[in-house]
Each structure stands twice: as structure tokens, then as C-alpha cells.
Amino acid sequence: MIRTLALIGLLTATSAAAPPAAEERPAITGVSHLAVYATDAAKTRDFYTRVLGAREGRDLEDPAGTRYYFGARQFVEVLPLPPGHGPSRLAHVAYATADAAGLRAWLARHGKTDLSPVQRGANGDRWFATHDPEGNEIQFVQAAATDNAAVPGAISGRIIHVGYAVHDRARQDDLYRRLLGFRPYWFGAFDASKVDWISQQTPDGRDWLEYMMVGPGSDVPLAKVDANQLGVLNHLSLGVRNMQAAVTTLYRENRLSPRHDGPQMGLDGKWQANFYDPDGTRIELMEFGPVMTPCCSAFTADSPTG
């Protein structure tokens, strides 16, 4: 009963404020990239290129950074850690849109004020930035590439979700669910009386954002949210078709990162394994769909298929 009531609450929490008309908004189709800070460029390069098999590329947004591509449109952006920066290594999260200029104008019409100008990269990508209610920088990227062809040798060619620490679900929902139209997907926790993870898919795709809940109502007390915990919470997930095959490849080719755990069955019924970059950011491998009934709640939308 607790889980049933919790699900009802999650699905209806923002129903009092009707979202703007969806047909007006340019499509938000999935995850573009995750940007993180790093302290050791050589060790970080080894992790993303040798362990995960990503292709190194020039950062078209910040000349001080480096991109590690898993597909033609999806990558991790690594930036040097700024002096005096706090414990979090999360720089920003970016979602894919079909029309960056149109989405920026749409957000401005609906009251969003902290919008950067639309920028254009040398490869034709367009993007702009804003912030969510908890201060996380989020970007919306209109990629010039027409498909997301996988990088040869990468352990995965597909980013399927991103997650980051959230303290106040209602405030975040006001942006992600009410304004942008993200759609409920699944939620769960180790303790049925709490909620630790709340997943919602992008409005026009199957990639998802995972609220990693901290503080009251979750299993993660605020006192525990240190640098190590933030590296676990603020993460990216790569989709794989077969976890056994993916992890076997890493073992066989001696590509395991020094810190790793799994594979294990997640409470969502999906196989997962975790790897950590040299600064502790978690990169999760996850099978695209569940292989058993999930804990805590049913899926309310179709899973990615690759």
C-alpha cells in the first residue's frame, strides 16, 4: 500500500499546475552529454578511451576541455577543475533538442529568464544554457550530426540516462515535469517508506533523467553527501544489450577501471555495473530493458531499445 500511494503521489504531484501546450515546444529528444571536472587529464583520458573505448575529440564549446564520444551525438565533456571549486565534479548536463533557438524562445515566452544566447560550434552544433531550480547548469543542444552512430570499440554507443543529486523534488518538477514535460518512468528505494530514485523520460524520447534524492524522505542523509557520495549520485549511464558480454570484454581486454563494482541486478530489474573515473564520477553500464519485475513501482513508459 505504501508503494501504491507513493506512485500515485509521484504521478500527480504536479497536476495542479497544468503544463504549457506541448505542441508549442520544440522537441527534447534525449540526453546529449554530461560535463564533469577532472584533476588529472592523463588518467582521465585513459579511463574514457582505454577502459570505456570512447573517441577523444576537441571540445567545441570550451577550448580548455576535451570530449569523449560514445556516439556521433553523445559524449562526456571533461573540463579542468577550477581553483577553489567545491566537492562536486558535475559541471553541467545537456539534453538534445530539435531546435535550440526555438526552444530558447519558447522558454523565454514561458517565464524562464536565465537563458544564455544560442551559440554555434565549428561543426554546426547549436546550444544554449540555463539552470534548474537547484542551480544545476543544464544545456540544450541541437546537434549537426544526423544520427548517433556508435564509436567503434566503445563499450557502448548510447547514453541512456543521467542522474544528479536532488534535494527538493517539487521545485525540480516545476521545471522538468511541468514546464518541459518530462514523463514519469519509474521510481524506487531500498526502503519502501522512502524514495531514493525518481526517473522521468525526456518529453520526446526514451532517455531519462534520474533524480538521486538526498535528505529527508530518502536513504541518503545530508550529512553523508560528501565528495565520494556526490560522485555516485551525479552519474551517466551507458546502455548495453548484454551485460555479461560487455563486462567479459572489459575483463578479457584488461580494461577494468581500478574502482568498479557489479554486475548486479538493480531494483528496477535491469542488470547494471559501475565504473568510476579518476575523480570518482560514476559511469554506469545498464541493460536497456528489465529482465525481471522491478521493485517499488511499475514502469510507466517503454524503455530505450538501443
PDB file of C-alpha atoms in Angstrom:
ATOM      1  CA  MET A   1       0.000   0.000   0.000  1.00  0.00           C
ATOM      2  CA  ILE A   2       2.820   2.400   0.795  1.00  0.00           C
ATOM      3  CA  ARG A   3       4.313   1.832  -2.641  1.00  0.00           C
ATOM      4  CA  THR A   4       0.945   2.225  -4.360  1.00  0.00           C
ATOM      5  CA  LEU A   5       0.243   5.505  -2.588  1.00  0.00           C
ATOM      6  CA  ALA A   6       3.747   6.735  -3.328  1.00  0.00           C
ATOM      7  CA  LEU A   7       3.287   6.019  -7.022  1.00  0.00           C
ATOM      8  CA  ILE A   8       0.023   7.942  -7.080  1.00  0.00           C
ATOM      9  CA  GLY A   9       1.772  10.868  -5.443  1.00  0.00           C
ATOM     10  CA  LEU A  10       4.642  10.797  -7.902  1.00  0.00           C
ATOM     11  CA  LEU A  11       2.354  10.733 -10.909  1.00  0.00           C
ATOM     12  CA  THR A  12       0.072  13.506  -9.685  1.00  0.00           C
ATOM     13  CA  ALA A  13       2.387  15.800  -7.724  1.00  0.00           C
ATOM     14  CA  THR A  14       2.464  18.444 -10.446  1.00  0.00           C
ATOM     15  CA  SER A  15      -1.057  18.026 -11.776  1.00  0.00           C
ATOM     16  CA  ALA A  16      -2.319  21.184 -10.054  1.00  0.00           C
ATOM     17  CA  ALA A  17      -0.251  23.332 -12.396  1.00  0.00           C
ATOM     18  CA  ALA A  18      -1.121  22.486 -15.966  1.00  0.00           C
ATOM     19  CA  PRO A  19       1.906  22.343 -18.297  1.00  0.00           C
ATOM     20  CA  PRO A  20       2.175  24.677 -21.270  1.00  0.00           C
ATOM     21  CA  ALA A  21       0.762  23.331 -24.510  1.00  0.00           C
ATOM     22  CA  ALA A  22       3.176  20.607 -25.618  1.00  0.00           C
ATOM     23  CA  GLU A  23       2.654  21.286 -29.318  1.00  0.00           C
ATOM     24  CA  GLU A  24       4.273  24.707 -28.949  1.00  0.00           C
ATOM     25  CA  ARG A  25       7.539  23.376 -27.604  1.00  0.00           C
ATOM     26  CA  PRO A  26      10.348  22.213 -29.907  1.00  0.00           C
ATOM     27  CA  ALA A  27      11.178  18.560 -29.246  1.00  0.00           C
ATOM     28  CA  ILE A  28      13.524  17.493 -26.441  1.00  0.00           C
ATOM     29  CA  THR A  29      14.608  14.103 -27.675  1.00  0.00           C
ATOM     30  CA  GLY A  30      17.155  12.671 -25.238  1.00  0.00           C
ATOM     31  CA  VAL A  31      20.491  13.100 -23.489  1.00  0.00           C
ATOM     32  CA  SER A  32      23.266  14.953 -25.308  1.00  0.00           C
ATOM     33  CA  HIS A  33      26.139  14.813 -22.837  1.00  0.00           C
ATOM     34  CA  LEU A  34      27.421  15.061 -19.292  1.00  0.00           C
ATOM     35  CA  ALA A  35      30.181  17.551 -18.430  1.00  0.00           C
ATOM     36  CA  VAL A  36      32.448  16.814 -15.472  1.00  0.00           C
ATOM     37  CA  TYR A  37      35.544  18.312 -13.871  1.00  0.00           C
ATOM     38  CA  ALA A  38      38.822  16.399 -13.655  1.00  0.00           C
ATOM     39  CA  THR A  39      42.122  16.907 -11.843  1.00  0.00           C
ATOM     40  CA  ASP A  40      44.391  14.610 -13.898  1.00  0.00           C
ATOM     41  CA  ALA A  41      43.995  14.820 -17.663  1.00  0.00           C
ATOM     42  CA  ALA A  42      46.157  11.766 -18.442  1.00  0.00           C
ATOM     43  CA  LYS A  43      44.381   9.427 -16.027  1.00  0.00           C
ATOM     44  CA  THR A  44      41.018  10.712 -17.181  1.00  0.00           C
ATOM     45  CA  ARG A  45      41.939  10.154 -20.841  1.00  0.00           C
ATOM     46  CA  ASP A  46      42.965   6.576 -20.039  1.00  0.00           C
ATOM     47  CA  PHE A  47      39.646   5.899 -18.329  1.00  0.00           C
ATOM     48  CA  TYR A  48      37.427   7.213 -21.101  1.00  0.00           C
ATOM     49  CA  THR A  49      39.461   5.979 -24.068  1.00  0.00           C
ATOM     50  CA  ARG A  50      41.011   2.691 -22.895  1.00  0.00           C
ATOM     51  CA  VAL A  51      38.501   1.468 -20.307  1.00  0.00           C
ATOM     52  CA  LEU A  52      35.302   2.663 -21.989  1.00  0.00           C
ATOM     53  CA  GLY A  53      36.587   2.886 -25.561  1.00  0.00           C
ATOM     54  CA  ALA A  54      35.342   6.413 -26.250  1.00  0.00           C
ATOM     55  CA  ARG A  55      36.872   8.509 -29.022  1.00  0.00           C
ATOM     56  CA  GLU A  56      38.768  11.596 -27.881  1.00  0.00           C
ATOM     57  CA  GLY A  57      37.834  14.823 -29.645  1.00  0.00           C
ATOM     58  CA  ARG A  58      38.250  18.562 -29.465  1.00  0.00           C
ATOM     59  CA  ASP A  59      35.866  20.408 -27.174  1.00  0.00           C
ATOM     60  CA  LEU A  60      33.890  22.730 -29.454  1.00  0.00           C
ATOM     61  CA  GLU A  61      32.351  24.568 -26.509  1.00  0.00           C
ATOM     62  CA  ASP A  62      35.349  25.166 -24.226  1.00  0.00           C
ATOM     63  CA  PRO A  63      38.923  25.113 -25.606  1.00  0.00           C
ATOM     64  CA  ALA A  64      40.211  24.032 -22.181  1.00  0.00           C
ATOM     65  CA  GLY A  65      38.102  20.864 -22.270  1.00  0.00           C
ATOM     66  CA  THR A  66      38.099  17.525 -24.077  1.00  0.00           C
ATOM     67  CA  ARG A  67      35.217  15.462 -25.429  1.00  0.00           C
ATOM     68  CA  TYR A  68      34.999  11.688 -25.217  1.00  0.00           C
ATOM     69  CA  TYR A  69      32.483  10.431 -27.772  1.00  0.00           C
ATOM     70  CA  PHE A  70      30.436   7.239 -27.453  1.00  0.00           C
ATOM     71  CA  GLY A  71      28.265   8.090 -30.454  1.00  0.00           C
ATOM     72  CA  ALA A  72      28.279  10.818 -33.069  1.00  0.00           C
ATOM     73  CA  ARG A  73      25.976  12.978 -30.911  1.00  0.00           C
ATOM     74  CA  GLN A  74      26.626  11.755 -27.349  1.00  0.00           C
ATOM     75  CA  PHE A  75      29.748  12.278 -25.263  1.00  0.00           C
ATOM     76  CA  VAL A  76      31.291  13.126 -21.903  1.00  0.00           C
ATOM     77  CA  GLU A  77      32.854  16.581 -21.761  1.00  0.00           C
ATOM     78  CA  VAL A  78      35.808  16.792 -19.361  1.00  0.00           C
ATOM     79  CA  LEU A  79      36.884  20.185 -18.050  1.00  0.00           C
ATOM     80  CA  PRO A  80      39.813  21.137 -15.795  1.00  0.00           C
ATOM     81  CA  LEU A  81      38.773  21.594 -12.172  1.00  0.00           C
ATOM     82  CA  PRO A  82      38.548  25.332 -11.390  1.00  0.00           C
ATOM     83  CA  PRO A  83      40.633  26.611  -8.455  1.00  0.00           C
ATOM     84  CA  GLY A  84      38.711  26.587  -5.190  1.00  0.00           C
ATOM     85  CA  HIS A  85      35.876  24.501  -6.609  1.00  0.00           C
ATOM     86  CA  GLY A  86      33.719  22.547  -4.165  1.00  0.00           C
ATOM     87  CA  PRO A  87      33.420  18.753  -3.821  1.00  0.00           C
ATOM     88  CA  SER A  88      31.064  18.162  -6.755  1.00  0.00           C
ATOM     89  CA  ARG A  89      32.610  17.194 -10.086  1.00  0.00           C
ATOM     90  CA  LEU A  90      29.400  17.883 -12.037  1.00  0.00           C
ATOM     91  CA  ALA A  91      29.816  20.806 -14.457  1.00  0.00           C
ATOM     92  CA  HIS A  92      26.575  20.580 -16.424  1.00  0.00           C
ATOM     93  CA  VAL A  93      24.101  18.213 -18.054  1.00  0.00           C
ATOM     94  CA  ALA A  94      22.891  18.631 -21.622  1.00  0.00           C
ATOM     95  CA  TYR A  95      19.767  17.412 -23.364  1.00  0.00           C
ATOM     96  CA  ALA A  96      19.191  17.095 -27.101  1.00  0.00           C
ATOM     97  CA  THR A  97      16.669  19.286 -28.871  1.00  0.00           C
ATOM     98  CA  ALA A  98      15.489  19.538 -32.456  1.00  0.00           C
ATOM     99  CA  ASP A  99      15.592  23.353 -32.409  1.00  0.00           C
ATOM    100  CA  ALA A 100      17.830  25.201 -29.937  1.00  0.00           C
ATOM    101  CA  ALA A 101      16.772  28.713 -30.956  1.00  0.00           C
ATOM    102  CA  GLY A 102      13.108  27.755 -30.974  1.00  0.00           C
ATOM    103  CA  LEU A 103      13.323  26.102 -27.556  1.00  0.00           C
ATOM    104  CA  ARG A 104      15.125  29.093 -26.076  1.00  0.00           C
ATOM    105  CA  ALA A 105      12.420  31.419 -27.402  1.00  0.00           C
ATOM    106  CA  TRP A 106       9.707  29.073 -26.070  1.00  0.00           C
ATOM    107  CA  LEU A 107      11.273  29.043 -22.598  1.00  0.00           C
ATOM    108  CA  ALA A 108      11.543  32.839 -22.619  1.00  0.00           C
ATOM    109  CA  ARG A 109       7.857  33.127 -23.513  1.00  0.00           C
ATOM    110  CA  HIS A 110       7.037  30.880 -20.569  1.00  0.00           C
ATOM    111  CA  GLY A 111       8.902  32.907 -17.984  1.00  0.00           C
ATOM    112  CA  LYS A 112      12.437  31.448 -17.941  1.00  0.00           C
ATOM    113  CA  THR A 113      14.844  34.354 -17.640  1.00  0.00           C
ATOM    114  CA  ASP A 114      18.356  32.962 -17.060  1.00  0.00           C
ATOM    115  CA  LEU A 115      18.928  31.914 -20.661  1.00  0.00           C
ATOM    116  CA  SER A 116      22.298  32.283 -22.380  1.00  0.00           C
ATOM    117  CA  PRO A 117      22.459  33.276 -26.039  1.00  0.00           C
ATOM    118  CA  VAL A 118      22.364  30.448 -28.574  1.00  0.00           C
ATOM    119  CA  GLN A 119      25.915  29.545 -29.551  1.00  0.00           C
ATOM    120  CA  ARG A 120      27.156  27.730 -32.635  1.00  0.00           C
ATOM    121  CA  GLY A 121      30.110  25.346 -32.755  1.00  0.00           C
ATOM    122  CA  ALA A 122      32.522  24.881 -35.624  1.00  0.00           C
ATOM    123  CA  ASN A 123      30.769  21.611 -36.510  1.00  0.00           C
ATOM    124  CA  GLY A 124      27.351  23.281 -36.745  1.00  0.00           C
ATOM    125  CA  ASP A 125      26.011  22.297 -33.316  1.00  0.00           C
ATOM    126  CA  ARG A 126      23.826  24.925 -31.628  1.00  0.00           C
ATOM    127  CA  TRP A 127      23.202  25.176 -27.889  1.00  0.00           C
ATOM    128  CA  PHE A 128      22.206  27.419 -25.015  1.00  0.00           C
ATOM    129  CA  ALA A 129      22.369  27.128 -21.231  1.00  0.00           C
ATOM    130  CA  THR A 130      20.123  27.782 -18.258  1.00  0.00           C
ATOM    131  CA  HIS A 131      19.805  26.476 -14.691  1.00  0.00           C
ATOM    132  CA  ASP A 132      17.346  24.268 -12.888  1.00  0.00           C
ATOM    133  CA  PRO A 133      15.795  25.330  -9.544  1.00  0.00           C
ATOM    134  CA  GLU A 134      18.651  23.755  -7.553  1.00  0.00           C
ATOM    135  CA  GLY A 135      21.279  25.652  -9.511  1.00  0.00           C
ATOM    136  CA  ASN A 136      22.496  22.882 -11.810  1.00  0.00           C
ATOM    137  CA  GLU A 137      23.528  24.176 -15.221  1.00  0.00           C
ATOM    138  CA  ILE A 138      21.597  22.467 -17.976  1.00  0.00           C
ATOM    139  CA  GLN A 139      22.125  22.892 -21.691  1.00  0.00           C
ATOM    140  CA  PHE A 140      20.014  22.121 -24.713  1.00  0.00           C
ATOM    141  CA  VAL A 141      21.964  21.038 -27.788  1.00  0.00           C
ATOM    142  CA  GLN A 142      20.827  20.889 -31.399  1.00  0.00           C
ATOM    143  CA  ALA A 143      23.381  18.524 -32.911  1.00  0.00           C
ATOM    144  CA  ALA A 144      24.518  18.870 -36.507  1.00  0.00           C
ATOM    145  CA  ALA A 145      25.012  15.094 -36.820  1.00  0.00           C
ATOM    146  CA  THR A 146      22.018  13.367 -38.358  1.00  0.00           C
ATOM    147  CA  ASP A 147      22.419  10.089 -36.451  1.00  0.00           C
ATOM    148  CA  ASN A 148      24.170   8.766 -33.354  1.00  0.00           C
ATOM    149  CA  ALA A 149      26.399   6.132 -34.961  1.00  0.00           C
ATOM    150  CA  ALA A 150      28.358   4.267 -32.278  1.00  0.00           C
ATOM    151  CA  VAL A 151      32.104   4.783 -31.946  1.00  0.00           C
ATOM    152  CA  PRO A 152      33.939   1.578 -32.982  1.00  0.00           C
ATOM    153  CA  GLY A 153      35.424  -0.132 -29.925  1.00  0.00           C
ATOM    154  CA  ALA A 154      33.338   1.760 -27.381  1.00  0.00           C
ATOM    155  CA  ILE A 155      31.801  -0.453 -24.709  1.00  0.00           C
ATOM    156  CA  SER A 156      28.538   1.316 -25.570  1.00  0.00           C
ATOM    157  CA  GLY A 157      27.469   3.743 -28.256  1.00  0.00           C
ATOM    158  CA  ARG A 158      24.439   5.031 -26.402  1.00  0.00           C
ATOM    159  CA  ILE A 159      23.931   7.204 -23.330  1.00  0.00           C
ATOM    160  CA  ILE A 160      20.525   6.276 -21.893  1.00  0.00           C
ATOM    161  CA  HIS A 161      20.294   8.398 -18.772  1.00  0.00           C
ATOM    162  CA  VAL A 162      21.912  10.920 -16.485  1.00  0.00           C
ATOM    163  CA  GLY A 163      21.338  11.382 -12.776  1.00  0.00           C
ATOM    164  CA  TYR A 164      22.170  14.027 -10.219  1.00  0.00           C
ATOM    165  CA  ALA A 165      21.536  14.862  -6.582  1.00  0.00           C
ATOM    166  CA  VAL A 166      18.158  16.447  -5.856  1.00  0.00           C
ATOM    167  CA  HIS A 167      17.072  17.914  -2.528  1.00  0.00           C
ATOM    168  CA  ASP A 168      13.599  19.239  -3.359  1.00  0.00           C
ATOM    169  CA  ARG A 169      11.583  17.187  -5.850  1.00  0.00           C
ATOM    170  CA  ALA A 170       8.689  19.663  -6.030  1.00  0.00           C
ATOM    171  CA  ARG A 171      10.960  22.527  -7.128  1.00  0.00           C
ATOM    172  CA  GLN A 172      12.709  20.377  -9.725  1.00  0.00           C
ATOM    173  CA  ASP A 173       9.390  19.043 -11.011  1.00  0.00           C
ATOM    174  CA  ASP A 174       8.234  22.592 -11.660  1.00  0.00           C
ATOM    175  CA  LEU A 175      10.855  22.831 -14.389  1.00  0.00           C
ATOM    176  CA  TYR A 176      11.378  19.303 -15.634  1.00  0.00           C
ATOM    177  CA  ARG A 177       7.835  17.973 -15.468  1.00  0.00           C
ATOM    178  CA  ARG A 178       5.501  20.972 -15.515  1.00  0.00           C
ATOM    179  CA  LEU A 179       7.340  23.290 -17.886  1.00  0.00           C
ATOM    180  CA  LEU A 180       9.445  20.941 -20.027  1.00  0.00           C
ATOM    181  CA  GLY A 181       7.129  17.938 -19.998  1.00  0.00           C
ATOM    182  CA  PHE A 182       9.448  15.160 -18.784  1.00  0.00           C
ATOM    183  CA  ARG A 183       7.361  11.990 -18.289  1.00  0.00           C
ATOM    184  CA  PRO A 184       7.304   9.576 -15.309  1.00  0.00           C
ATOM    185  CA  TYR A 185       9.189   6.324 -15.955  1.00  0.00           C
ATOM    186  CA  TRP A 186       9.995   4.541 -12.650  1.00  0.00           C
ATOM    187  CA  PHE A 187      10.844   5.206  -9.009  1.00  0.00           C
ATOM    188  CA  GLY A 188      12.301   3.112  -6.212  1.00  0.00           C
ATOM    189  CA  ALA A 189      14.167   2.850  -2.919  1.00  0.00           C
ATOM    190  CA  PHE A 190      15.754   0.252  -0.666  1.00  0.00           C
ATOM    191  CA  ASP A 191      13.176   1.134   1.991  1.00  0.00           C
ATOM    192  CA  ALA A 192       9.545   1.041   0.786  1.00  0.00           C
ATOM    193  CA  SER A 193       8.663   4.000   3.018  1.00  0.00           C
ATOM    194  CA  LYS A 194      11.209   6.229   1.243  1.00  0.00           C
ATOM    195  CA  VAL A 195      12.039   7.359  -2.292  1.00  0.00           C
ATOM    196  CA  ASP A 196      15.648   7.339  -3.462  1.00  0.00           C
ATOM    197  CA  TRP A 197      15.414   7.417  -7.252  1.00  0.00           C
ATOM    198  CA  ILE A 198      12.821   9.120  -9.443  1.00  0.00           C
ATOM    199  CA  SER A 199      13.211   8.625 -13.171  1.00  0.00           C
ATOM    200  CA  GLN A 200      11.472  10.621 -15.868  1.00  0.00           C
ATOM    201  CA  GLN A 201      11.976  10.334 -19.586  1.00  0.00           C
ATOM    202  CA  THR A 202      12.675  13.243 -21.875  1.00  0.00           C
ATOM    203  CA  PRO A 203       9.456  14.578 -23.415  1.00  0.00           C
ATOM    204  CA  ASP A 204      10.083  13.261 -26.922  1.00  0.00           C
ATOM    205  CA  GLY A 205      12.378  10.289 -26.378  1.00  0.00           C
ATOM    206  CA  ARG A 206      13.178   7.364 -24.091  1.00  0.00           C
ATOM    207  CA  ASP A 207      16.374   8.598 -22.431  1.00  0.00           C
ATOM    208  CA  TRP A 208      15.747   9.689 -18.885  1.00  0.00           C
ATOM    209  CA  LEU A 209      16.776  11.938 -16.023  1.00  0.00           C
ATOM    210  CA  GLU A 210      17.102  10.293 -12.625  1.00  0.00           C
ATOM    211  CA  TYR A 211      16.598  12.392  -9.506  1.00  0.00           C
ATOM    212  CA  MET A 212      19.050  10.997  -6.944  1.00  0.00           C
ATOM    213  CA  MET A 213      17.165  12.071  -3.839  1.00  0.00           C
ATOM    214  CA  VAL A 214      19.044  13.226  -0.745  1.00  0.00           C
ATOM    215  CA  GLY A 215      17.859  14.459   2.628  1.00  0.00           C
ATOM    216  CA  PRO A 216      14.514  13.816   4.354  1.00  0.00           C
ATOM    217  CA  GLY A 217      12.429  11.116   2.693  1.00  0.00           C
ATOM    218  CA  SER A 218      15.437   9.325   1.175  1.00  0.00           C
ATOM    219  CA  ASP A 219      18.039   6.850   2.394  1.00  0.00           C
ATOM    220  CA  VAL A 220      20.831   9.427   1.941  1.00  0.00           C
ATOM    221  CA  PRO A 221      21.099  11.873   4.880  1.00  0.00           C
ATOM    222  CA  LEU A 222      22.551  15.275   4.038  1.00  0.00           C
ATOM    223  CA  ALA A 223      25.465  14.582   6.385  1.00  0.00           C
ATOM    224  CA  LYS A 224      26.531  11.750   4.068  1.00  0.00           C
ATOM    225  CA  VAL A 225      26.632  13.894   0.916  1.00  0.00           C
ATOM    226  CA  ASP A 226      30.412  14.290   0.643  1.00  0.00           C
ATOM    227  CA  ALA A 227      32.665  14.226  -2.417  1.00  0.00           C
ATOM    228  CA  ASN A 228      32.583  10.436  -2.643  1.00  0.00           C
ATOM    229  CA  GLN A 229      28.787  10.300  -2.403  1.00  0.00           C
ATOM    230  CA  LEU A 230      28.370  13.076  -4.973  1.00  0.00           C
ATOM    231  CA  GLY A 231      30.455  11.034  -7.407  1.00  0.00           C
ATOM    232  CA  VAL A 232      27.981   8.171  -7.008  1.00  0.00           C
ATOM    233  CA  LEU A 233      24.907  10.380  -7.270  1.00  0.00           C
ATOM    234  CA  ASN A 234      25.983  12.565 -10.197  1.00  0.00           C
ATOM    235  CA  HIS A 235      26.391   9.988 -12.925  1.00  0.00           C
ATOM    236  CA  LEU A 236      25.891   8.890 -16.503  1.00  0.00           C
ATOM    237  CA  SER A 237      24.552   5.568 -17.765  1.00  0.00           C
ATOM    238  CA  LEU A 238      25.600   3.757 -20.940  1.00  0.00           C
ATOM    239  CA  GLY A 239      23.174   1.259 -22.401  1.00  0.00           C
ATOM    240  CA  VAL A 240      24.351  -2.251 -23.312  1.00  0.00           C
ATOM    241  CA  ARG A 241      22.394  -5.097 -24.879  1.00  0.00           C
ATOM    242  CA  ASN A 242      24.075  -7.832 -22.842  1.00  0.00           C
ATOM    243  CA  MET A 243      25.792  -7.102 -19.536  1.00  0.00           C
ATOM    244  CA  GLN A 244      27.669 -10.383 -19.400  1.00  0.00           C
ATOM    245  CA  ALA A 245      29.165  -9.784 -22.833  1.00  0.00           C
ATOM    246  CA  ALA A 246      30.096  -6.173 -22.037  1.00  0.00           C
ATOM    247  CA  VAL A 247      31.801  -6.950 -18.738  1.00  0.00           C
ATOM    248  CA  THR A 248      33.501 -10.037 -20.178  1.00  0.00           C
ATOM    249  CA  THR A 249      35.019  -7.799 -22.863  1.00  0.00           C
ATOM    250  CA  LEU A 250      36.438  -5.472 -20.204  1.00  0.00           C
ATOM    251  CA  TYR A 251      37.905  -8.402 -18.271  1.00  0.00           C
ATOM    252  CA  ARG A 252      39.305 -10.131 -21.354  1.00  0.00           C
ATOM    253  CA  GLU A 253      40.950  -6.973 -22.673  1.00  0.00           C
ATOM    254  CA  ASN A 254      42.226  -5.853 -19.255  1.00  0.00           C
ATOM    255  CA  ARG A 255      40.144  -2.687 -19.424  1.00  0.00           C
ATOM    256  CA  LEU A 256      38.638  -2.647 -15.933  1.00  0.00           C
ATOM    257  CA  SER A 257      38.994   0.607 -14.022  1.00  0.00           C
ATOM    258  CA  PRO A 258      40.758   0.382 -10.643  1.00  0.00           C
ATOM    259  CA  ARG A 259      37.446   1.110  -8.921  1.00  0.00           C
ATOM    260  CA  HIS A 260      34.406  -0.808 -10.097  1.00  0.00           C
ATOM    261  CA  ASP A 261      31.515  -2.882  -8.779  1.00  0.00           C
ATOM    262  CA  GLY A 262      28.975  -5.314 -10.171  1.00  0.00           C
ATOM    263  CA  PRO A 263      27.431  -6.593 -12.280  1.00  0.00           C
ATOM    264  CA  GLN A 264      24.367  -6.724 -10.079  1.00  0.00           C
ATOM    265  CA  MET A 265      20.631  -6.694 -10.516  1.00  0.00           C
ATOM    266  CA  GLY A 266      19.152  -3.259  -9.868  1.00  0.00           C
ATOM    267  CA  LEU A 267      15.868  -2.764  -8.065  1.00  0.00           C
ATOM    268  CA  ASP A 268      14.463  -1.672 -11.421  1.00  0.00           C
ATOM    269  CA  GLY A 269      15.001  -5.211 -12.736  1.00  0.00           C
ATOM    270  CA  LYS A 270      17.910  -4.243 -15.015  1.00  0.00           C
ATOM    271  CA  TRP A 271      21.452  -5.565 -14.929  1.00  0.00           C
ATOM    272  CA  GLN A 272      23.981  -2.868 -14.099  1.00  0.00           C
ATOM    273  CA  ALA A 273      27.699  -2.446 -13.387  1.00  0.00           C
ATOM    274  CA  ASN A 274      29.535   0.636 -12.149  1.00  0.00           C
ATOM    275  CA  PHE A 275      32.872   2.124 -13.119  1.00  0.00           C
ATOM    276  CA  TYR A 276      34.405   5.321 -11.736  1.00  0.00           C
ATOM    277  CA  ASP A 277      36.603   7.881 -13.406  1.00  0.00           C
ATOM    278  CA  PRO A 278      39.737   9.047 -11.550  1.00  0.00           C
ATOM    279  CA  ASP A 279      37.783  11.832  -9.821  1.00  0.00           C
ATOM    280  CA  GLY A 280      35.022   9.480  -8.669  1.00  0.00           C
ATOM    281  CA  THR A 281      32.286  10.221 -11.207  1.00  0.00           C
ATOM    282  CA  ARG A 282      30.262   7.057 -11.702  1.00  0.00           C
ATOM    283  CA  ILE A 283      29.754   5.710 -15.211  1.00  0.00           C
ATOM    284  CA  GLU A 284      27.099   3.013 -15.097  1.00  0.00           C
ATOM    285  CA  LEU A 285      26.594   0.264 -17.631  1.00  0.00           C
ATOM    286  CA  MET A 286      22.935  -0.788 -17.775  1.00  0.00           C
ATOM    287  CA  GLU A 287      20.956  -3.134 -19.950  1.00  0.00           C
ATOM    288  CA  PHE A 288      18.337  -1.292 -21.977  1.00  0.00           C
ATOM    289  CA  GLY A 289      15.341  -3.099 -20.536  1.00  0.00           C
ATOM    290  CA  PRO A 290      14.371  -5.023 -17.404  1.00  0.00           C
ATOM    291  CA  VAL A 291      14.731  -8.799 -17.243  1.00  0.00           C
ATOM    292  CA  MET A 292      12.556  -9.193 -14.145  1.00  0.00           C
ATOM    293  CA  THR A 293       9.718  -7.401 -12.386  1.00  0.00           C
ATOM    294  CA  PRO A 294      11.011  -4.186 -10.818  1.00  0.00           C
ATOM    295  CA  CYS A 295      10.739  -3.311  -7.173  1.00  0.00           C
ATOM    296  CA  CYS A 296       8.670  -0.471  -5.839  1.00  0.00           C
ATOM    297  CA  SER A 297       6.773   0.676  -8.926  1.00  0.00           C
ATOM    298  CA  ALA A 298       5.894  -0.442 -12.417  1.00  0.00           C
ATOM    299  CA  PHE A 299       7.453   1.180 -15.458  1.00  0.00           C
ATOM    300  CA  THR A 300       5.053   3.742 -16.904  1.00  0.00           C
ATOM    301  CA  ALA A 301       6.763   4.126 -20.301  1.00  0.00           C
ATOM    302  CA  ASP A 302       8.701   1.985 -22.764  1.00  0.00           C
ATOM    303  CA  SER A 303      12.435   1.514 -22.166  1.00  0.00           C
ATOM    304  CA  PRO A 304      15.130   2.512 -24.673  1.00  0.00           C
ATOM    305  CA  THR A 305      15.915  -0.113 -27.275  1.00  0.00           C
ATOM    306  CA  GLY A 306      19.422   0.859 -28.321  1.00  0.00           C
TER     307      GLY A 306
END
